[in-house]
XYZ file of C-alpha atoms in Angstrom:
786
model
C -4.118 65.850 15.421
C -2.103 63.248 17.781
C -5.128 61.602 20.130
C -6.654 60.336 16.881
C -3.880 58.746 15.939
C -4.614 55.347 18.651
C -8.269 55.505 17.362
C -7.159 54.721 13.781
C -5.120 52.576 14.437
C -6.921 50.628 16.940
C -10.042 50.411 13.494
C -7.053 49.574 11.288
C -5.856 46.321 13.504
C -9.581 45.812 13.150
C -9.791 45.837 10.177
C -7.710 43.606 9.253
C -8.177 41.283 12.020
C -11.285 41.003 9.750
C -9.612 40.370 6.931
C -7.577 37.076 8.414
C -9.855 33.706 7.427
C -11.305 32.665 10.051
C -9.447 28.711 11.085
C -10.683 25.320 12.488
C -9.508 25.545 15.850
C -9.287 22.284 17.509
C -8.095 19.698 20.053
C -4.843 17.224 19.486
C -7.144 14.386 17.812
C -10.403 16.137 17.497
C -11.611 15.277 13.209
C -12.065 18.017 10.794
C -14.806 19.118 9.358
C -14.073 20.367 6.037
C -17.848 22.019 4.999
C -16.386 24.818 6.913
C -13.977 26.030 4.484
C -16.958 26.293 2.129
C -18.402 28.855 4.116
C -14.939 31.081 4.586
C -16.168 34.612 2.427
C -12.610 35.238 2.060
C -12.010 32.245 -0.240
C -12.909 32.387 -4.068
C -15.381 30.220 -5.508
C -15.405 28.539 -8.948
C -18.871 26.815 -10.138
C -18.962 24.069 -12.521
C -20.498 25.829 -15.489
C -20.595 23.694 -19.109
C -18.288 22.161 -20.637
C -15.509 23.784 -22.627
C -13.760 20.703 -24.669
C -15.041 16.776 -25.354
C -13.457 14.269 -26.386
C -16.428 11.166 -26.998
C -13.221 8.870 -28.503
C -11.253 9.488 -25.143
C -13.998 10.848 -22.600
C -11.530 13.285 -21.805
C -12.022 17.390 -22.120
C -12.250 20.743 -20.183
C -14.856 22.159 -17.508
C -15.372 26.479 -17.770
C -15.198 27.125 -14.004
C -17.447 30.025 -12.911
C -15.493 32.364 -11.016
C -17.347 34.006 -8.180
C -17.438 34.848 -4.488
C -20.029 34.981 -1.423
C -22.040 37.738 -0.528
C -24.461 37.621 2.515
C -28.161 38.688 1.840
C -30.933 40.155 3.936
C -34.098 39.581 3.958
C -36.658 40.329 6.917
C -33.622 40.025 9.206
C -32.503 36.810 7.978
C -28.978 36.696 7.037
C -29.032 34.183 3.873
C -25.485 33.432 1.640
C -25.771 34.921 -1.817
C -23.472 33.817 -4.722
C -21.834 36.644 -7.249
C -20.158 36.640 -9.896
C -16.420 37.350 -10.007
C -14.673 39.480 -11.600
C -11.333 38.488 -11.230
C -8.577 40.950 -9.765
C -5.844 39.101 -10.387
C -2.438 40.855 -10.848
C -0.904 40.595 -14.163
C -4.395 39.970 -14.870
C -3.464 38.219 -18.917
C -1.243 35.707 -16.745
C -4.868 34.207 -15.295
C -7.492 33.295 -16.636
C -11.398 35.032 -15.308
C -13.608 31.676 -15.609
C -10.609 28.764 -15.739
C -11.007 25.343 -18.182
C -9.615 22.332 -16.473
C -9.090 18.822 -17.178
C -11.938 16.885 -16.719
C -12.026 13.077 -17.175
C -14.189 9.893 -17.193
C -12.703 5.916 -17.180
C -14.341 2.854 -18.114
C -13.023 0.536 -14.894
C -15.924 -2.034 -16.091
C -18.896 -3.040 -17.041
C -19.751 -1.402 -13.182
C -17.578 0.669 -12.173
C -16.196 4.073 -14.108
C -13.756 7.061 -12.801
C -14.457 9.986 -13.156
C -11.289 12.703 -12.614
C -11.198 16.568 -11.741
C -7.868 18.926 -10.968
C -8.338 23.157 -9.872
C -5.511 23.172 -10.967
C -3.247 23.321 -15.001
C -1.171 21.124 -13.214
C -1.387 17.688 -13.837
C -0.239 15.753 -10.610
C 2.819 13.876 -10.348
C 2.537 9.880 -10.197
C 1.431 8.002 -7.159
C 1.771 5.220 -6.416
C -1.772 5.244 -4.207
C -1.094 2.290 -1.470
C -4.579 2.458 -1.210
C -5.629 0.096 -4.582
C -4.287 -3.341 -5.028
C -3.127 -2.535 -8.569
C -3.902 0.232 -11.284
C -7.597 -0.403 -12.100
C -8.664 -1.599 -15.738
C -10.479 -0.777 -18.838
C -13.369 -2.034 -20.137
C -14.569 -1.734 -23.343
C -18.134 -2.425 -23.334
C -19.643 0.794 -22.852
C -21.005 2.662 -25.622
C -21.435 6.019 -27.154
C -24.007 8.141 -28.548
C -24.508 11.551 -29.041
C -28.300 12.891 -27.495
C -29.174 16.854 -27.667
C -27.600 17.344 -24.785
C -24.638 15.902 -24.495
C -22.726 12.289 -24.285
C -23.961 9.241 -23.046
C -21.764 5.930 -22.149
C -23.974 2.548 -21.664
C -22.578 -0.321 -20.948
C -25.070 -3.677 -19.590
C -25.557 -1.888 -16.307
C -26.221 1.151 -16.927
C -25.543 5.106 -17.957
C -23.118 8.001 -18.068
C -24.835 11.264 -19.095
C -22.624 14.201 -19.554
C -24.507 17.421 -20.220
C -22.563 19.519 -21.692
C -24.192 23.322 -20.829
C -24.953 23.464 -18.320
C -22.469 21.224 -17.075
C -23.758 18.301 -15.215
C -23.295 14.375 -15.235
C -26.171 12.002 -14.083
C -25.848 8.541 -13.203
C -28.467 5.991 -14.405
C -29.782 1.855 -14.228
C -29.338 -0.271 -17.620
C -33.831 0.474 -17.508
C -32.876 4.639 -17.498
C -34.272 5.182 -14.465
C -31.742 7.897 -12.538
C -29.730 7.464 -9.655
C -28.425 9.862 -8.881
C -27.147 13.600 -10.674
C -24.825 16.502 -9.974
C -26.244 19.307 -8.689
C -26.713 22.470 -10.849
C -27.469 26.337 -10.651
C -30.939 25.856 -12.366
C -31.472 22.412 -9.422
C -32.046 26.196 -7.355
C -35.754 28.073 -7.228
C -35.800 31.519 -8.402
C -35.806 33.531 -5.236
C -32.972 31.508 -2.787
C -29.914 29.481 -2.969
C -30.775 26.950 -1.025
C -27.851 24.690 -2.094
C -24.685 25.506 -3.916
C -24.069 23.177 -6.777
C -20.640 20.910 -8.301
C -17.544 23.946 -6.807
C -13.802 24.108 -5.928
C -12.727 26.747 -3.522
C -9.208 28.581 -3.277
C -8.233 29.365 -0.087
C -8.105 33.232 0.548
C -5.129 31.909 3.394
C -3.388 30.000 0.814
C -4.743 29.385 -2.008
C -4.551 25.977 -1.302
C -7.743 24.411 -3.748
C -10.010 21.860 -2.452
C -12.993 20.518 -4.233
C -16.814 20.294 -3.071
C -18.846 17.491 -5.408
C -22.438 18.133 -4.977
C -24.885 15.021 -5.942
C -28.431 14.949 -5.635
C -30.604 12.678 -2.993
C -33.977 11.048 -4.006
C -36.806 10.830 -1.694
C -36.438 7.592 0.909
C -32.747 7.662 -0.525
C -30.651 5.445 1.580
C -26.756 6.304 2.796
C -24.468 2.747 4.029
C -20.898 3.275 4.330
C -18.469 4.667 5.337
C -16.061 2.872 7.423
C -16.675 1.979 11.380
C -19.066 4.681 12.091
C -20.915 4.002 15.347
C -24.179 6.553 14.912
C -27.209 4.978 13.183
C -26.573 2.674 10.062
C -28.589 5.058 8.030
C -26.367 8.291 7.095
C -29.380 9.964 5.313
C -29.438 12.963 7.091
C -26.038 13.164 9.497
C -22.780 14.619 8.398
C -19.959 12.558 8.722
C -16.420 13.222 8.944
C -14.025 10.926 7.265
C -10.919 11.411 9.745
C -9.283 9.125 11.621
C -8.871 9.374 15.469
C -9.119 8.306 18.251
C -12.447 8.446 19.761
C -12.329 7.680 23.009
C -15.173 4.576 22.299
C -17.575 4.025 19.892
C -19.998 5.749 21.855
C -19.578 9.786 19.765
C -18.874 10.017 15.829
C -15.595 10.110 15.915
C -14.243 6.985 14.458
C -10.880 5.141 14.791
C -11.447 3.387 10.743
C -13.079 6.034 8.346
C -13.565 4.845 4.153
C -13.702 6.757 2.722
C -16.619 4.693 0.533
C -20.607 4.466 0.561
C -23.692 3.232 -1.176
C -26.767 3.784 -1.656
C -30.303 1.572 -1.746
C -30.486 3.201 -5.106
C -28.071 1.159 -6.163
C -24.634 3.053 -6.436
C -21.822 3.460 -4.761
C -19.002 5.673 -4.707
C -15.582 5.309 -3.477
C -13.255 9.217 -3.107
C -9.792 7.650 -3.721
C -8.288 10.255 -1.287
C -6.563 10.702 2.009
C -7.658 13.793 3.140
C -10.165 14.738 4.855
C -13.745 14.704 4.001
C -16.763 15.974 5.456
C -19.803 13.649 3.776
C -22.607 16.184 4.295
C -25.726 13.075 3.613
C -28.158 15.486 3.308
C -27.510 16.842 7.185
C -28.264 20.636 5.723
C -30.272 20.622 2.645
C -31.901 16.645 2.640
C -31.884 16.814 -1.362
C -28.513 16.668 -1.633
C -25.257 14.474 -1.240
C -22.462 17.490 -0.521
C -19.151 15.954 -0.229
C -16.430 18.385 1.132
C -13.469 17.067 -0.152
C -9.832 18.509 1.579
C -8.073 17.011 -2.030
C -7.264 19.746 -5.204
C -8.156 16.890 -7.161
C -11.059 14.895 -7.450
C -11.088 11.364 -8.145
C -14.405 9.521 -7.602
C -15.256 6.237 -8.499
C -18.561 5.269 -8.982
C -19.978 1.562 -8.910
C -23.218 0.276 -10.023
C -25.512 -2.533 -8.775
C -26.544 -4.077 -5.674
C -25.251 -4.180 -2.744
C -23.153 -7.600 -3.078
C -22.103 -6.387 -6.442
C -21.054 -2.882 -5.470
C -18.586 -4.752 -2.412
C -17.699 -6.977 -5.032
C -16.336 -4.490 -7.522
C -15.202 -1.614 -4.767
C -13.317 -4.210 -3.269
C -12.035 -5.067 -6.618
C -10.359 -2.058 -6.775
C -8.611 -2.031 -3.243
C -8.381 -5.327 -2.909
C -9.604 -7.874 -0.692
C -9.005 -9.826 2.714
C -6.063 -12.090 2.906
C -7.742 -15.517 4.649
C -6.754 -15.760 8.371
C -5.581 -18.942 9.425
C -8.353 -21.285 11.446
C -6.595 -20.727 14.990
C -7.236 -16.881 14.748
C -10.883 -17.659 14.304
C -11.075 -19.547 18.493
C -11.874 -17.668 21.295
C -9.009 -15.135 22.279
C -8.504 -14.672 25.871
C -6.751 -11.718 27.532
C -7.464 -8.390 29.756
C -5.255 -4.827 30.392
C -3.083 -6.623 31.732
C -1.557 -9.940 31.975
C 1.952 -9.168 33.722
C 4.059 -12.128 34.523
C 4.665 -15.717 32.465
C 2.462 -17.959 34.960
C -0.642 -15.737 34.348
C 0.440 -17.651 30.944
C 0.683 -20.861 32.261
C -2.330 -19.663 34.606
C -4.971 -18.499 32.275
C -4.252 -20.955 29.760
C -4.197 -24.256 32.315
C -7.753 -22.825 33.747
C -9.301 -22.345 29.867
C -8.602 -26.387 29.206
C -10.130 -26.917 33.607
C -12.825 -25.333 31.876
C -13.040 -27.262 29.121
C -13.892 -23.668 27.516
C -12.362 -23.764 23.725
C -9.665 -21.419 22.901
C -7.037 -20.813 20.557
C -5.198 -17.689 21.923
C -3.728 -15.481 25.174
C -2.950 -11.842 24.270
C -0.601 -9.756 26.740
C -1.569 -6.173 26.921
C 0.589 -3.297 27.864
C 2.644 -4.958 30.964
C 4.563 -7.799 28.469
C 7.580 -5.290 28.814
C 9.558 -4.432 32.034
C 7.653 -0.968 32.364
C 4.189 -0.931 31.869
C 2.818 1.079 28.176
C 7.054 1.172 27.266
C 7.340 -0.990 24.594
C 11.317 -2.150 23.864
C 9.945 -5.534 21.608
C 11.879 -7.686 24.441
C 9.883 -9.538 27.446
C 10.409 -8.639 31.223
C 13.805 -10.473 31.998
C 11.859 -9.929 35.649
C 8.255 -11.335 35.078
C 9.821 -13.840 32.496
C 11.764 -16.193 33.493
C 11.866 -18.212 30.039
C 9.596 -16.900 27.331
C 10.382 -19.291 24.358
C 9.809 -21.963 26.441
C 6.007 -20.626 28.044
C 5.638 -19.717 23.730
C 6.748 -23.312 22.545
C 4.851 -25.133 25.646
C 1.378 -23.352 25.285
C 2.041 -23.865 21.866
C 1.777 -27.500 22.082
C -1.149 -27.282 23.924
C -3.374 -25.640 21.464
C -2.751 -21.885 22.258
C -1.045 -19.306 20.193
C 0.104 -15.814 21.539
C -0.682 -12.521 20.644
C 1.702 -9.169 21.694
C 0.338 -5.333 22.494
C 2.669 -2.710 21.018
C 1.964 0.428 19.315
C 4.234 3.361 17.518
C 4.777 5.796 20.326
C 8.271 6.596 21.559
C 7.987 8.569 24.982
C 11.394 10.498 25.490
C 12.008 7.832 28.393
C 11.598 4.702 25.773
C 14.690 3.345 25.011
C 14.632 3.593 21.146
C 13.960 7.187 21.093
C 17.047 8.234 20.773
C 17.622 6.356 18.801
C 14.902 6.275 15.934
C 15.505 10.567 16.166
C 18.814 9.734 15.200
C 18.616 6.854 12.598
C 15.705 9.942 11.057
C 12.782 7.395 11.568
C 10.366 9.364 13.092
C 7.130 11.823 10.990
C 8.927 15.886 11.704
C 7.420 18.998 11.735
C 8.341 21.722 8.656
C 11.363 22.878 11.084
C 12.916 19.042 10.351
C 12.448 18.820 14.238
C 9.777 16.706 17.143
C 5.660 17.616 15.804
C 5.059 15.753 19.630
C 7.052 14.221 22.326
C 6.844 11.747 21.641
C 8.188 10.039 19.003
C 6.062 8.629 15.832
C 7.457 6.039 13.370
C 7.235 7.256 9.743
C 5.667 4.381 8.001
C 6.287 5.969 4.373
C 9.968 5.873 5.599
C 11.363 2.393 3.784
C 14.177 2.314 6.498
C 11.366 2.996 9.765
C 9.262 0.832 8.044
C 12.478 -2.307 8.822
C 14.145 -0.910 10.974
C 10.208 -1.368 13.071
C 10.017 -4.767 10.883
C 13.180 -6.446 12.484
C 12.107 -5.618 15.799
C 8.776 -7.860 15.392
C 10.442 -10.715 13.433
C 12.445 -10.939 16.288
C 9.094 -12.026 18.291
C 7.613 -13.259 15.427
C 10.199 -16.132 14.745
C 9.977 -16.874 18.865
C 6.332 -18.451 17.736
C 4.295 -15.364 18.222
C 0.999 -16.009 16.305
C 0.114 -12.459 16.184
C 1.233 -8.892 17.187
C -2.096 -6.146 18.068
C -1.391 -2.573 15.779
C -3.320 -0.422 18.894
C -3.056 2.877 18.411
C -2.424 5.217 14.765
C -4.511 7.406 14.865
C -2.342 10.949 15.805
C -0.190 10.682 13.076
C 0.658 14.579 12.622
C -1.104 16.319 10.220
C 1.740 19.467 10.068
C 4.174 16.797 9.990
C 6.541 16.404 7.484
C 6.745 12.809 6.425
C 9.340 11.151 4.163
C 6.815 10.296 1.563
C 8.427 13.361 0.064
C 3.746 14.685 1.498
C 2.505 16.416 4.440
C 0.280 15.445 6.896
C -2.757 16.868 5.056
C -3.008 13.642 2.956
C -0.558 10.872 5.232
C -2.535 11.486 8.570
C -5.719 9.444 6.889
C -2.925 6.872 5.259
C -0.855 6.398 8.142
C -3.095 3.659 10.072
C -2.772 1.456 5.599
C 0.646 2.029 6.204
C 1.203 0.970 9.584
C -1.570 -1.841 8.822
C 0.938 -3.268 5.928
C 4.202 -3.313 7.899
C 2.907 -5.224 11.127
C 1.050 -7.794 8.284
C 3.391 -7.955 5.528
C 6.554 -9.551 8.177
C 3.917 -11.613 9.720
C 3.036 -13.442 6.566
C 7.184 -13.644 5.614
C 7.860 -15.174 9.146
C 5.005 -17.302 9.619
C 3.292 -17.246 6.064
C -0.117 -16.419 7.949
C -2.865 -13.645 7.341
C -2.811 -11.755 10.574
C -3.059 -8.865 12.637
C -5.023 -7.211 15.481
C -5.591 -3.475 14.531
C -7.882 -0.849 15.458
C -7.147 2.089 13.404
C -7.519 1.674 9.441
C -7.854 3.433 6.184
C -9.303 2.745 3.010
C -7.145 -0.906 1.693
C -6.848 -2.003 5.139
C -9.234 -4.603 4.527
C -6.585 -6.286 2.707
C -4.556 -7.103 5.931
C -6.984 -8.523 8.780
C -7.739 -7.861 11.291
C -10.060 -5.589 12.837
C -11.332 -5.005 16.177
C -14.143 -1.973 17.242
C -12.283 -0.017 20.312
C -12.611 0.737 24.121
C -15.729 0.434 23.992
C -17.958 1.506 27.360
C -19.270 -1.574 29.559
C -23.121 -0.969 28.998
C -25.455 -1.340 26.383
C -25.041 1.431 24.601
C -21.814 0.501 24.053
C -22.261 -2.782 23.160
C -25.371 -1.283 20.837
C -22.736 0.433 19.494
C -20.109 -1.762 19.221
C -22.510 -3.580 16.537
C -23.198 -0.719 14.421
C -19.745 0.417 13.786
C -19.195 -3.894 12.260
C -21.908 -3.903 10.156
C -21.134 0.369 8.887
C -17.616 -1.414 7.955
C -19.221 -4.869 6.766
C -20.325 -2.024 4.494
C -16.934 -0.599 4.167
C -15.520 -3.624 2.123
C -14.113 -5.212 5.258
C -14.325 -8.528 6.391
C -12.940 -9.702 9.326
C -14.052 -7.620 12.693
C -14.264 -7.841 16.485
C -15.165 -6.429 19.659
C -13.757 -6.758 23.323
C -16.888 -8.403 24.661
C -18.278 -7.035 27.777
C -16.783 -3.908 26.824
C -13.376 -1.895 28.105
C -13.807 1.005 29.829
C -13.946 -1.114 33.710
C -14.977 -4.096 35.127
C -17.353 -5.913 33.028
C -21.450 -6.206 34.575
C -22.189 -10.087 34.320
C -25.460 -9.444 33.061
C -23.991 -7.514 30.093
C -21.415 -9.400 30.345
C -23.802 -12.514 29.491
C -25.860 -10.755 26.824
C -22.486 -9.900 25.392
C -20.998 -13.073 24.935
C -23.278 -15.021 21.820
C -22.882 -11.133 19.975
C -18.774 -11.642 20.810
C -19.080 -15.742 19.765
C -21.030 -15.390 16.225
C -19.061 -12.405 15.010
C -15.504 -13.545 13.079
C -13.317 -13.598 15.862
C -13.631 -13.668 19.102
C -11.901 -12.340 22.281
C -12.559 -10.836 25.752
C -10.675 -8.098 26.403
C -10.421 -5.222 28.698
C -10.099 -3.894 32.026
C -9.976 -7.093 34.825
C -11.811 -9.697 35.601
C -12.454 -10.851 32.367
C -11.949 -14.600 32.886
C -15.150 -16.163 33.751
C -14.525 -18.020 36.452
C -13.457 -14.849 37.785
C -17.405 -14.850 38.877
C -19.317 -17.458 39.320
C -19.637 -20.931 38.240
C -23.072 -19.781 36.449
C -20.909 -17.407 34.493
C -18.508 -19.820 33.102
C -21.415 -22.407 31.514
C -22.850 -19.424 29.696
C -19.275 -18.517 28.488
C -18.296 -22.047 27.295
C -21.755 -22.742 25.751
C -21.125 -20.035 23.471
C -17.644 -20.703 22.464
C -18.528 -24.248 22.212
C -21.399 -22.929 19.851
C -18.927 -21.464 17.980
C -16.146 -24.548 17.871
C -19.128 -26.526 16.564
C -19.742 -23.783 14.060
C -16.036 -23.922 13.013
C -16.409 -25.350 9.276
C -19.455 -23.218 9.143
C -17.824 -19.863 9.894
C -14.198 -21.374 8.530
C -16.380 -21.416 4.831
C -18.227 -18.288 5.181
C -14.450 -16.362 6.203
C -13.501 -18.181 2.929
C -16.105 -16.394 0.525
C -16.312 -13.250 2.177
C -12.406 -13.270 1.486
C -12.923 -14.445 -2.613
C -16.516 -11.168 -2.027
C -15.557 -9.091 -0.501
C -18.571 -9.552 1.964
C -17.982 -8.928 5.341
C -18.467 -12.054 7.893
C -21.225 -9.361 10.482
C -23.345 -8.286 7.479
C -26.388 -5.892 7.393
C -29.105 -8.025 6.172
C -29.933 -5.857 2.869
C -26.689 -7.381 1.323
C -28.700 -10.871 1.010
C -31.898 -9.011 0.919
C -31.773 -6.371 -1.114
C -35.493 -6.281 -2.050
C -36.329 -6.890 1.198
C -37.491 -3.571 1.928
C -37.703 -3.730 5.362
C -34.050 -5.629 5.420
C -32.796 -1.976 4.558
C -34.172 -0.260 8.124
C -32.297 -2.379 10.751
C -29.961 -2.216 12.432
C -29.549 -4.297 15.590
C -29.608 -7.500 14.398
C -27.440 -9.010 11.589
C -26.336 -12.400 9.462
C -23.417 -14.352 10.291
C -22.135 -14.879 6.837
C -25.219 -15.534 4.598
C -27.107 -17.943 6.356
C -27.760 -18.042 10.269
C -28.785 -14.494 12.050
C -28.455 -13.479 15.452
C -30.160 -10.531 17.173
C -28.467 -10.029 20.194
C -30.075 -8.637 23.585
C -29.703 -5.093 24.289
C -30.966 -4.628 27.391
C -32.433 -7.088 30.427
C -35.013 -9.387 29.151
C -36.070 -12.747 27.683
C -37.388 -11.742 24.910
C -37.295 -8.915 21.668
C -38.802 -8.568 18.251
C -36.987 -9.357 14.870
C -37.059 -9.080 11.869
C -36.870 -12.209 9.650
C -35.584 -10.966 5.726
C -36.994 -13.166 2.646
C -39.131 -16.977 4.183
C -39.291 -18.858 6.854
C -36.267 -19.114 9.874
C -35.423 -21.771 11.930
C -34.236 -20.931 15.528
C -30.986 -22.682 16.435
C -31.568 -23.900 19.693
C -35.369 -24.956 19.063
C -35.526 -25.432 16.090
C -39.432 -24.116 15.669
C -40.276 -22.247 12.972
C -40.851 -18.530 12.095
C -42.478 -16.481 9.151
C -40.941 -14.099 7.288
C -41.539 -10.139 9.382
C -41.317 -8.954 12.476
C -42.165 -11.808 15.125
C -40.963 -11.135 19.037
C -39.114 -14.157 19.978
C -38.337 -15.723 23.419
C -34.556 -16.456 24.366
C -33.290 -19.733 24.820
C -30.101 -21.247 27.093
C -28.092 -18.728 25.566
C -29.055 -15.328 25.477
C -29.309 -14.892 21.953
C -32.035 -15.010 19.558
C -30.482 -17.018 16.956
C -31.458 -17.959 13.513
C -31.217 -19.924 10.982
C -32.514 -19.934 7.234
C -34.567 -21.892 5.745
C -32.946 -24.309 2.905
C -29.562 -23.714 4.133
C -27.340 -26.285 5.158
C -25.308 -25.738 8.083
C -21.670 -27.526 9.001
C -20.858 -28.402 11.792
C -17.699 -30.329 13.667
C -16.661 -32.482 17.018
C -16.425 -29.467 20.277
C -12.605 -29.370 20.211
C -10.828 -27.487 22.968
C -8.523 -25.985 19.918
C -8.974 -25.618 16.407
C -5.845 -27.602 15.332
C -8.007 -30.417 17.223
C -11.349 -30.232 15.484
C -11.473 -33.585 13.278
C -12.034 -32.651 9.557
C -12.831 -35.040 8.048
C -16.020 -35.955 9.961
C -18.381 -33.558 9.002
C -22.083 -33.171 10.081
C -24.494 -31.081 8.097
C -27.417 -30.045 9.686
C -30.369 -29.235 7.074
C -32.824 -26.718 8.156
C -36.977 -26.685 7.136
C -38.184 -28.322 5.029
C -36.708 -27.708 1.203
C -36.676 -30.446 -0.998
C -33.042 -28.975 -1.744
C -30.677 -27.591 0.407
C -27.307 -26.056 0.482
C -24.312 -24.654 2.116
C -20.378 -23.855 2.409
C -17.745 -25.621 2.997
C -13.871 -25.270 2.798
C -11.313 -27.175 4.294
C -8.128 -25.239 6.045
C -5.743 -27.953 3.919
C -6.381 -26.331 1.110
C -8.591 -23.734 1.382
C -10.887 -24.736 -2.026
C -14.688 -23.340 -1.339
C -17.028 -25.682 -1.725
C -20.943 -25.372 -2.655
C -22.403 -28.620 -0.620
C -25.843 -29.593 -1.935
C -28.537 -31.908 -0.784
C -31.958 -33.306 -1.226
C -34.590 -35.027 0.542
C -34.678 -38.978 0.023
C -37.323 -40.441 1.322
C -37.535 -39.595 5.646
C -33.834 -38.703 5.231
C -31.140 -36.256 2.917
C -28.919 -36.667 0.193
C -25.651 -35.572 -0.725
C -25.763 -34.946 -4.609
C -23.003 -32.611 -5.041
C -20.384 -31.217 -3.410
C -18.749 -34.367 -2.137
C -14.696 -34.018 -0.889
C -11.990 -36.470 -0.875
C -11.688 -38.095 2.711
C -14.235 -36.887 4.214
C -17.677 -37.744 5.613
C -21.100 -36.352 5.896
C -23.445 -36.950 8.216
C -26.604 -35.358 7.251
C -29.248 -34.385 9.556
């Protein structure tokens, strides 16, 4: 008998190993794919079966969730998944429900916005002051109720929501009754195969925690946009998008510095998943007709918006906040590299910019302004900066602001490492110790925020204009935070808390809304601005960067920048030349990356090219500033996908390598060598900004000019210009030139003076051979209309 003991033990070990749920194995920093949890046979599945109760007056009730399990089904040598009803085996049986009846609520926020809440446990969650929300959402009483044969209908001026009882389904419709989307049910599968699991949640076998999976329908020709600064194809239909903050090492992968749990559809609706847990959105990736939202949260809190893109962005940013207005100087040229090490370099770069007549407002010191490169101690190196205060003062007199790099991680050799540990200012692990070798500041701890802000305040009081909010993507997922929450919920919130900490102290000290951040989460748009990370110095890097910026703008962010020419290595001159106009026709313009980045270190011809793009933006500064102000009021992006302005033009939804800069200027960058490119023009006629030539709507092959980029202006637009100045503080706002494009009888544009930040619509009408301003006169401002 003894000879059989070892094989028997081995068999028992193998069987026990099979009972251990498969865990996601990933490198530190990889994103989390939540869809994998919903394929685990060890989990118990609960499917939204029917409404168990519902009060139409309060739109509150309960859903009966059918308990199920997954099994493999073999047919013709193919295994597929087949769910089966599961008789509860929990003990004691009387203590638990076979098919739990759990809370379900619909709240009506505005005539365009509703909020759907579901719980997966009978315990109501504790109140949590969500940093994602700018305020507690309001209540709207305009939605009217009526009973239907199948359920309950609520209707506003803009849309309808129908809640069917058995089987349970939520249908979202527009005001005319066209279905926008609905939740998937068992009956939506055909009779022979289960191609898609309907709306469900799981109880995980590994720890009994819960995760929810709303599943909605996708329609033919439906397109999905948003999800943050995503560098893949702009239309997310057919993609699996992981919403988990990570450092993708550049914009050429599917990882994101700035994932945002928000998206919109071309069918006229959008959704905001109000959670900070990891989310994976399967937008028709594994089944073309289904939108599966795999959420790491145990509860569903889903805001749904109805309308066109502008309506949806406005509604979403009313809930999560609109961008604050950055200072005028921040829209100027930022000159940088990785890195300036010495005080004399700051003076030299400033002098060279002025000598070469390149308009500029900011000089950025990256990782090397400390005594030891990359070792943040919040002090200028005493050996290389003899008098940093004098440097800051001198440069400011010449129209330059200073920007400084820092990060929230502290290595063991950093002078503050021990202090951070001793004062419990860092994120901890489950033992109360260090999750990493580095100390990671815990921004959910008010004491940490104060300690950190005190350090930054010393620099801001010296006259530093902006703090670079680098990194922020590595908050420990297994960490324990002062908020009382674990890293599962705090990891994605980390960039938002980090952004807020810097923005708040900058505002308190300098009374300006400006940071320069890499990572973000929902709500970070309140704290401008963010840049696109470490782009490769390639055509693909440039193209991917633009897609990321467009996607970011479709996620509620008004302001965005990128490293002109790319970051990683020295920029090839040809690429740098083509990237310049795209960089200067972005809300914020920074030349940064591996040296050389300074144009005079290339050649005279390149200095001229750099100067021309910079001069273009400085002349356009009245347009830039007014459009920026409009964006802060409406939740719109400066770098704008064309369908935001032209939602009824089918072609506008298809193009992701050109964009609108504000509402009236169209930019088509040269992504490859050449002197012309195909450009899609939505709406009516467009006028070449450089030549004055007019082009019709539709596809046009257009030649580039002196500035190697196709730049067009909408027919009927009034574009305000200013006389060229070498820094924004020298711009003459009392004399503005209004350039009228096209031959419309009436044309219009926007003007906003930085002295009062009041947005004014200027209208001009043809009068004889010229134009007359008929609306929008501003006291103290002279208009020259051309």
